PDB file of C-alpha atoms in Angstrom:
ATOM      1  CA  MET A  25       5.734   7.091   3.972  1.00 69.00           C
ATOM      2  CA  SER A  26       7.720   4.230   2.453  1.00 74.00           C
ATOM      3  CA  GLN A  27      11.519   4.198   2.397  1.00 77.00           C
ATOM      4  CA  GLY A  28      11.451   4.516  -1.396  1.00 80.00           C
ATOM      5  CA  THR A  29       9.332   7.638  -1.193  1.00 85.00           C
ATOM      6  CA  TYR A  30      11.562   9.001   1.531  1.00 84.00           C
ATOM      7  CA  THR A  31      14.658   8.543  -0.677  1.00 90.00           C
ATOM      8  CA  VAL A  32      13.044  10.152  -3.745  1.00 94.00           C
ATOM      9  CA  ILE A  33      11.875  13.127  -1.666  1.00 96.00           C
ATOM     10  CA  ARG A  34      15.348  13.644  -0.233  1.00 96.00           C
ATOM     11  CA  PHE A  35      16.703  13.678  -3.735  1.00 96.00           C
ATOM     12  CA  PHE A  36      14.256  16.387  -4.702  1.00 97.00           C
ATOM     13  CA  ASP A  37      15.003  18.287  -1.515  1.00 97.00           C
ATOM     14  CA  LEU A  38      18.737  18.343  -2.390  1.00 97.00           C
ATOM     15  CA  LEU A  39      18.046  19.317  -5.979  1.00 97.00           C
ATOM     16  CA  PHE A  40      15.571  22.087  -5.328  1.00 96.00           C
ATOM     17  CA  SER A  41      17.430  23.560  -2.294  1.00 97.00           C
ATOM     18  CA  ALA A  42      20.666  23.685  -4.271  1.00 97.00           C
ATOM     19  CA  LEU A  43      18.972  25.353  -7.265  1.00 96.00           C
ATOM     20  CA  GLY A  44      17.069  27.713  -4.988  1.00 95.00           C
ATOM     21  CA  LEU A  45      20.277  28.814  -3.200  1.00 96.00           C
ATOM     22  CA  VAL A  46      22.165  29.334  -6.438  1.00 96.00           C
ATOM     23  CA  ILE A  47      19.410  30.926  -8.575  1.00 95.00           C
ATOM     24  CA  GLY A  48      17.997  32.807  -5.631  1.00 93.00           C
ATOM     25  CA  SER A  49      21.349  34.156  -4.404  1.00 94.00           C
ATOM     26  CA  PRO A  50      20.766  37.666  -5.841  1.00 95.00           C
ATOM     27  CA  ALA A  51      17.368  37.883  -4.060  1.00 93.00           C
ATOM     28  CA  LEU A  52      18.914  36.509  -0.851  1.00 94.00           C
ATOM     29  CA  LEU A  53      21.582  39.154  -1.015  1.00 95.00           C
ATOM     30  CA  ILE A  54      19.149  41.992  -1.587  1.00 95.00           C
ATOM     31  CA  LEU A  55      16.827  40.850   1.144  1.00 95.00           C
ATOM     32  CA  THR A  56      19.840  40.525   3.539  1.00 94.00           C
ATOM     33  CA  LEU A  57      20.928  44.086   2.734  1.00 95.00           C
ATOM     34  CA  VAL A  58      17.402  45.503   3.199  1.00 94.00           C
ATOM     35  CA  GLY A  59      17.047  43.493   6.409  1.00 91.00           C
ATOM     36  CA  PHE A  60      20.336  44.980   7.714  1.00 90.00           C
ATOM     37  CA  PHE A  61      18.890  48.469   7.357  1.00 89.00           C
ATOM     38  CA  ASP A  62      15.564  47.317   8.817  1.00 87.00           C
ATOM     39  CA  THR A  63      16.792  45.688  12.067  1.00 84.00           C
ATOM     40  CA  GLY A  64      20.646  45.675  11.919  1.00 86.00           C
ATOM     41  CA  SER A  65      20.399  41.852  12.119  1.00 87.00           C
ATOM     42  CA  PRO A  66      18.794  40.437   8.954  1.00 91.00           C
ATOM     43  CA  LEU A  67      19.093  36.710   9.744  1.00 92.00           C
ATOM     44  CA  PHE A  68      17.170  35.057  12.541  1.00 91.00           C
ATOM     45  CA  ARG A  69      18.596  31.837  14.044  1.00 93.00           C
ATOM     46  CA  GLN A  70      16.723  29.737  16.593  1.00 93.00           C
ATOM     47  CA  GLU A  71      17.174  26.276  17.976  1.00 96.00           C
ATOM     48  CA  ARG A  72      14.254  24.018  16.951  1.00 97.00           C
ATOM     49  CA  VAL A  73      13.206  20.404  17.434  1.00 97.00           C
ATOM     50  CA  GLY A  74      14.373  18.318  14.489  1.00 97.00           C
ATOM     51  CA  ARG A  75      14.070  14.701  13.360  1.00 96.00           C
ATOM     52  CA  HIS A  76      14.210  12.220  16.256  1.00 96.00           C
ATOM     53  CA  LYS A  77      13.837  15.281  18.566  1.00 96.00           C
ATOM     54  CA  LYS A  78      17.456  16.321  17.846  1.00 97.00           C
ATOM     55  CA  PRO A  79      18.129  20.088  18.012  1.00 97.00           C
ATOM     56  CA  PHE A  80      19.074  22.069  14.978  1.00 97.00           C
ATOM     57  CA  VAL A  81      19.448  25.774  14.264  1.00 97.00           C
ATOM     58  CA  LEU A  82      16.762  27.034  11.909  1.00 96.00           C
ATOM     59  CA  VAL A  83      17.664  30.145   9.891  1.00 96.00           C
ATOM     60  CA  LYS A  84      15.143  32.637   8.440  1.00 94.00           C
ATOM     61  CA  PHE A  85      15.022  36.301   7.519  1.00 94.00           C
ATOM     62  CA  ARG A  86      14.225  38.328  10.603  1.00 91.00           C
ATOM     63  CA  THR A  87      10.672  39.712  10.610  1.00 90.00           C
ATOM     64  CA  MET A  88      10.511  40.901  14.256  1.00 87.00           C
ATOM     65  CA  LYS A  89      12.549  43.276  16.307  1.00 83.00           C
ATOM     66  CA  PRO A  90      15.820  41.767  17.607  1.00 79.00           C
ATOM     67  CA  ASP A  91      14.678  42.041  21.280  1.00 75.00           C
ATOM     68  CA  THR A  92      11.506  40.039  20.714  1.00 69.00           C
ATOM     69  CA  ALA A  93      11.091  37.191  23.218  1.00 62.00           C
ATOM     70  CA  SER A  94      11.929  33.714  21.930  1.00 63.00           C
ATOM     71  CA  VAL A  95       8.410  32.214  21.776  1.00 59.00           C
ATOM     72  CA  ALA A  96       6.254  30.608  19.195  1.00 60.00           C
ATOM     73  CA  SER A  97       4.868  33.030  16.632  1.00 61.00           C
ATOM     74  CA  HIS A  98       1.286  32.788  17.914  1.00 59.00           C
ATOM     75  CA  LEU A  99       2.521  34.017  21.349  1.00 58.00           C
ATOM     76  CA  ALA A 100       4.506  36.941  19.965  1.00 61.00           C
ATOM     77  CA  ASP A 101       2.907  40.365  19.817  1.00 63.00           C
ATOM     78  CA  ALA A 102       2.083  41.770  16.336  1.00 69.00           C
ATOM     79  CA  SER A 103       3.711  45.031  17.283  1.00 76.00           C
ATOM     80  CA  SER A 104       7.052  43.224  17.253  1.00 81.00           C
ATOM     81  CA  ILE A 105       6.840  42.765  13.451  1.00 88.00           C
ATOM     82  CA  THR A 106       8.706  45.415  11.455  1.00 89.00           C
ATOM     83  CA  PRO A 107       7.274  46.942   8.286  1.00 89.00           C
ATOM     84  CA  PHE A 108       9.768  45.038   6.155  1.00 90.00           C
ATOM     85  CA  GLY A 109       9.014  41.943   8.262  1.00 90.00           C
ATOM     86  CA  ARG A 110       5.320  42.247   7.339  1.00 90.00           C
ATOM     87  CA  PHE A 111       6.305  42.225   3.681  1.00 92.00           C
ATOM     88  CA  LEU A 112       8.520  39.157   4.215  1.00 91.00           C
ATOM     89  CA  ARG A 113       5.856  37.210   6.035  1.00 88.00           C
ATOM     90  CA  ARG A 114       3.099  38.100   3.581  1.00 87.00           C
ATOM     91  CA  THR A 115       5.208  36.967   0.628  1.00 87.00           C
ATOM     92  CA  LYS A 116       6.773  34.092   2.588  1.00 86.00           C
ATOM     93  CA  LEU A 117      10.233  35.276   1.500  1.00 91.00           C
ATOM     94  CA  ASP A 118      11.295  35.039   5.155  1.00 92.00           C
ATOM     95  CA  GLU A 119      11.452  31.254   4.557  1.00 92.00           C
ATOM     96  CA  LEU A 120      14.122  31.402   1.843  1.00 94.00           C
ATOM     97  CA  PRO A 121      17.189  30.895   4.080  1.00 95.00           C
ATOM     98  CA  GLN A 122      15.688  27.624   5.279  1.00 96.00           C
ATOM     99  CA  LEU A 123      16.790  26.193   1.936  1.00 97.00           C
ATOM    100  CA  TRP A 124      20.201  25.902   3.673  1.00 97.00           C
ATOM    101  CA  ASN A 125      18.617  23.753   6.377  1.00 97.00           C
ATOM    102  CA  VAL A 126      17.050  21.641   3.692  1.00 98.00           C
ATOM    103  CA  PHE A 127      20.326  21.268   1.780  1.00 97.00           C
ATOM    104  CA  LYS A 128      22.127  20.231   4.966  1.00 96.00           C
ATOM    105  CA  GLY A 129      19.486  17.531   5.665  1.00 96.00           C
ATOM    106  CA  GLU A 130      18.091  19.116   8.795  1.00 97.00           C
ATOM    107  CA  MET A 131      14.746  19.885   7.056  1.00 97.00           C
ATOM    108  CA  SER A 132      12.689  18.920   4.017  1.00 97.00           C
ATOM    109  CA  LEU A 133      10.775  21.213   1.778  1.00 97.00           C
ATOM    110  CA  VAL A 134       7.633  19.347   2.938  1.00 97.00           C
ATOM    111  CA  GLY A 135       7.196  18.202   6.514  1.00 96.00           C
ATOM    112  CA  PRO A 136       5.915  19.238   9.941  1.00 97.00           C
ATOM    113  CA  ARG A 137       6.884  22.801  10.886  1.00 95.00           C
ATOM    114  CA  PRO A 138       9.679  22.618  13.480  1.00 96.00           C
ATOM    115  CA  CYS A 139       8.708  23.864  16.952  1.00 95.00           C
ATOM    116  CA  LEU A 140      10.650  25.256  19.897  1.00 95.00           C
ATOM    117  CA  PHE A 141      11.766  22.999  22.736  1.00 95.00           C
ATOM    118  CA  ASN A 142       9.537  24.885  25.127  1.00 93.00           C
ATOM    119  CA  GLN A 143       6.395  23.859  23.227  1.00 95.00           C
ATOM    120  CA  GLN A 144       5.931  20.718  25.325  1.00 95.00           C
ATOM    121  CA  GLU A 145       2.264  19.997  24.502  1.00 96.00           C
ATOM    122  CA  LEU A 146       3.018  19.997  20.762  1.00 96.00           C
ATOM    123  CA  ILE A 147       6.192  17.920  21.234  1.00 97.00           C
ATOM    124  CA  ASP A 148       4.310  15.298  23.271  1.00 97.00           C
ATOM    125  CA  ALA A 149       1.378  15.177  20.808  1.00 97.00           C
ATOM    126  CA  ARG A 150       3.750  14.755  17.844  1.00 97.00           C
ATOM    127  CA  ALA A 151       5.876  12.096  19.702  1.00 97.00           C
ATOM    128  CA  MET A 152       2.711  10.056  20.330  1.00 97.00           C
ATOM    129  CA  ARG A 153       2.037  10.027  16.616  1.00 96.00           C
ATOM    130  CA  ASP A 154       5.637   9.287  15.459  1.00 95.00           C
ATOM    131  CA  VAL A 155       5.844  12.687  13.726  1.00 97.00           C
ATOM    132  CA  TYR A 156       9.542  12.963  14.709  1.00 96.00           C
ATOM    133  CA  GLU A 157      10.445  10.024  12.493  1.00 95.00           C
ATOM    134  CA  ALA A 158      10.447  12.543   9.604  1.00 95.00           C
ATOM    135  CA  ARG A 159      12.459  15.638   8.920  1.00 96.00           C
ATOM    136  CA  PRO A 160      10.624  18.902   9.750  1.00 97.00           C
ATOM    137  CA  GLY A 161       9.624  20.952   6.757  1.00 97.00           C
ATOM    138  CA  ILE A 162       9.083  24.424   5.377  1.00 95.00           C
ATOM    139  CA  THR A 163       5.510  23.666   4.269  1.00 94.00           C
ATOM    140  CA  GLY A 164       2.987  20.878   4.385  1.00 94.00           C
ATOM    141  CA  LEU A 165      -0.669  19.971   4.895  1.00 95.00           C
ATOM    142  CA  ALA A 166      -1.037  22.093   8.049  1.00 95.00           C
ATOM    143  CA  GLN A 167       0.417  25.152   6.425  1.00 92.00           C
ATOM    144  CA  VAL A 168      -1.747  25.107   3.333  1.00 92.00           C
ATOM    145  CA  SER A 169      -4.761  24.348   5.553  1.00 92.00           C
ATOM    146  CA  ASP A 170      -4.143  27.395   7.820  1.00 90.00           C
ATOM    147  CA  ILE A 171      -3.437  25.208  10.917  1.00 92.00           C
ATOM    148  CA  ASP A 172      -0.644  26.573  13.108  1.00 89.00           C
ATOM    149  CA  MET A 173       0.952  25.897  16.444  1.00 90.00           C
ATOM    150  CA  SER A 174      -1.803  27.613  18.451  1.00 88.00           C
ATOM    151  CA  THR A 175      -3.750  24.327  18.188  1.00 93.00           C
ATOM    152  CA  PRO A 176      -1.113  21.719  19.076  1.00 94.00           C
ATOM    153  CA  GLN A 177      -3.352  18.633  19.071  1.00 96.00           C
ATOM    154  CA  LEU A 178      -4.930  19.432  15.764  1.00 96.00           C
ATOM    155  CA  LEU A 179      -1.490  20.291  14.318  1.00 96.00           C
ATOM    156  CA  ALA A 180      -0.001  16.988  15.488  1.00 97.00           C
ATOM    157  CA  GLU A 181      -2.950  15.038  14.045  1.00 97.00           C
ATOM    158  CA  THR A 182      -2.609  16.893  10.714  1.00 97.00           C
ATOM    159  CA  ASP A 183       1.146  16.255  10.630  1.00 97.00           C
ATOM    160  CA  GLN A 184       0.554  12.547  11.257  1.00 97.00           C
ATOM    161  CA  ARG A 185      -2.060  12.359   8.462  1.00 97.00           C
ATOM    162  CA  MET A 186       0.277  14.207   6.041  1.00 96.00           C
ATOM    163  CA  LEU A 187       3.237  11.900   6.731  1.00 96.00           C
ATOM    164  CA  ARG A 188       1.085   8.754   6.508  1.00 95.00           C
ATOM    165  CA  GLU A 189      -0.286   9.809   3.102  1.00 94.00           C
ATOM    166  CA  LEU A 190       2.800  11.576   1.741  1.00 95.00           C
ATOM    167  CA  THR A 191       3.748  10.547  -1.798  1.00 94.00           C
ATOM    168  CA  VAL A 192       5.950  12.239  -4.406  1.00 95.00           C
ATOM    169  CA  PRO A 193       2.924  13.810  -6.155  1.00 95.00           C
ATOM    170  CA  ALA A 194       1.624  15.086  -2.787  1.00 95.00           C
ATOM    171  CA  TYR A 195       5.113  16.550  -2.052  1.00 96.00           C
ATOM    172  CA  PHE A 196       4.911  18.553  -5.263  1.00 96.00           C
ATOM    173  CA  ARG A 197       1.290  19.513  -4.622  1.00 96.00           C
ATOM    174  CA  TYR A 198       2.162  21.042  -1.222  1.00 95.00           C
ATOM    175  CA  ILE A 199       5.096  22.993  -2.772  1.00 95.00           C
ATOM    176  CA  LEU A 200       2.903  24.299  -5.641  1.00 94.00           C
ATOM    177  CA  LEU A 201       0.052  25.293  -3.273  1.00 93.00           C
ATOM    178  CA  THR A 202       2.495  27.201  -1.078  1.00 90.00           C
ATOM    179  CA  LEU A 203       4.133  28.939  -4.083  1.00 87.00           C
ATOM    180  CA  SER A 204       0.664  29.934  -5.317  1.00 86.00           C
ATOM    181  CA  GLY A 205      -0.018  31.695  -2.020  1.00 79.00           C
ATOM    182  CA  LYS A 206      -2.133  29.068  -0.217  1.00 74.00           C
ATOM    183  CA  GLY A 207      -1.954  29.424   3.582  1.00 65.00           C
ATOM    184  CA  VAL A 208      -1.403  32.482   5.727  1.00 59.00           C
ATOM    185  CA  GLY A 209       1.751  31.422   7.551  1.00 55.00           C
ATOM    186  CA  ASP A 210       2.330  31.560  11.312  1.00 57.00           C
ATOM    187  CA  ARG A 211      -0.171  33.780  13.082  1.00 53.00           C
ATOM    188  CA  VAL A 212       0.870  36.273  15.686  1.00 52.00           C
ATOM    189  CA  ARG A 213      -1.006  37.615  18.707  1.00 46.00           C
ATOM    190  CA  PRO A 214      -2.819  40.927  18.018  1.00 51.00           C
ATOM    191  CA  SER A 215      -1.077  43.868  19.679  1.00 49.00           C
ATOM    192  CA  GLY A 216      -1.939  44.284  23.330  1.00 50.00           C
ATOM    193  CA  LYS A 217      -3.745  40.946  23.720  1.00 47.00           C
ATOM    194  CA  VAL A 218      -2.719  38.974  26.773  1.00 39.00           C
ATOM    195  CA  GLU A 219      -2.998  35.162  26.868  1.00 39.00           C
TER     196      GLU A 219
END
């Protein structure tokens, strides 16, 4: 990705995240209130690996019970997801608060999904491919291709390919594909399955 493309994408990130936060504020408020009655703690905050491997606090709507272990989604048990959480994950509305991370410059709308610091295999695979030169994102090639963190090498390769080929038209394409429902989001482990 060229510096010019990077600058244009950052402009659109700022524009769309600001508009989303302002226009979407009624929906954010309603989802926060419903989430409060669902779990008592509607917002989920978790430290993730950011650009240049710097930590940042990602914020989402909570979809799992508050006492769920802090692990990658594919290692969490499906029984941890609340009924309202299932709705949020299916509609991808749980991602809305991340617009604040985008606005602050910690994330982009399009980029590699940020992982946890305990996902060492994925961190190493991404570092080898210079994935951490870019901001992490809400969506991207892996997300619309149903590739998640359960396959770290494939995910890192896909992230590298996306960043190498990322243009402004591709940026809009990934956003539109996500808004149209492409991709299933982060998988979770079926209830009772031990890995």
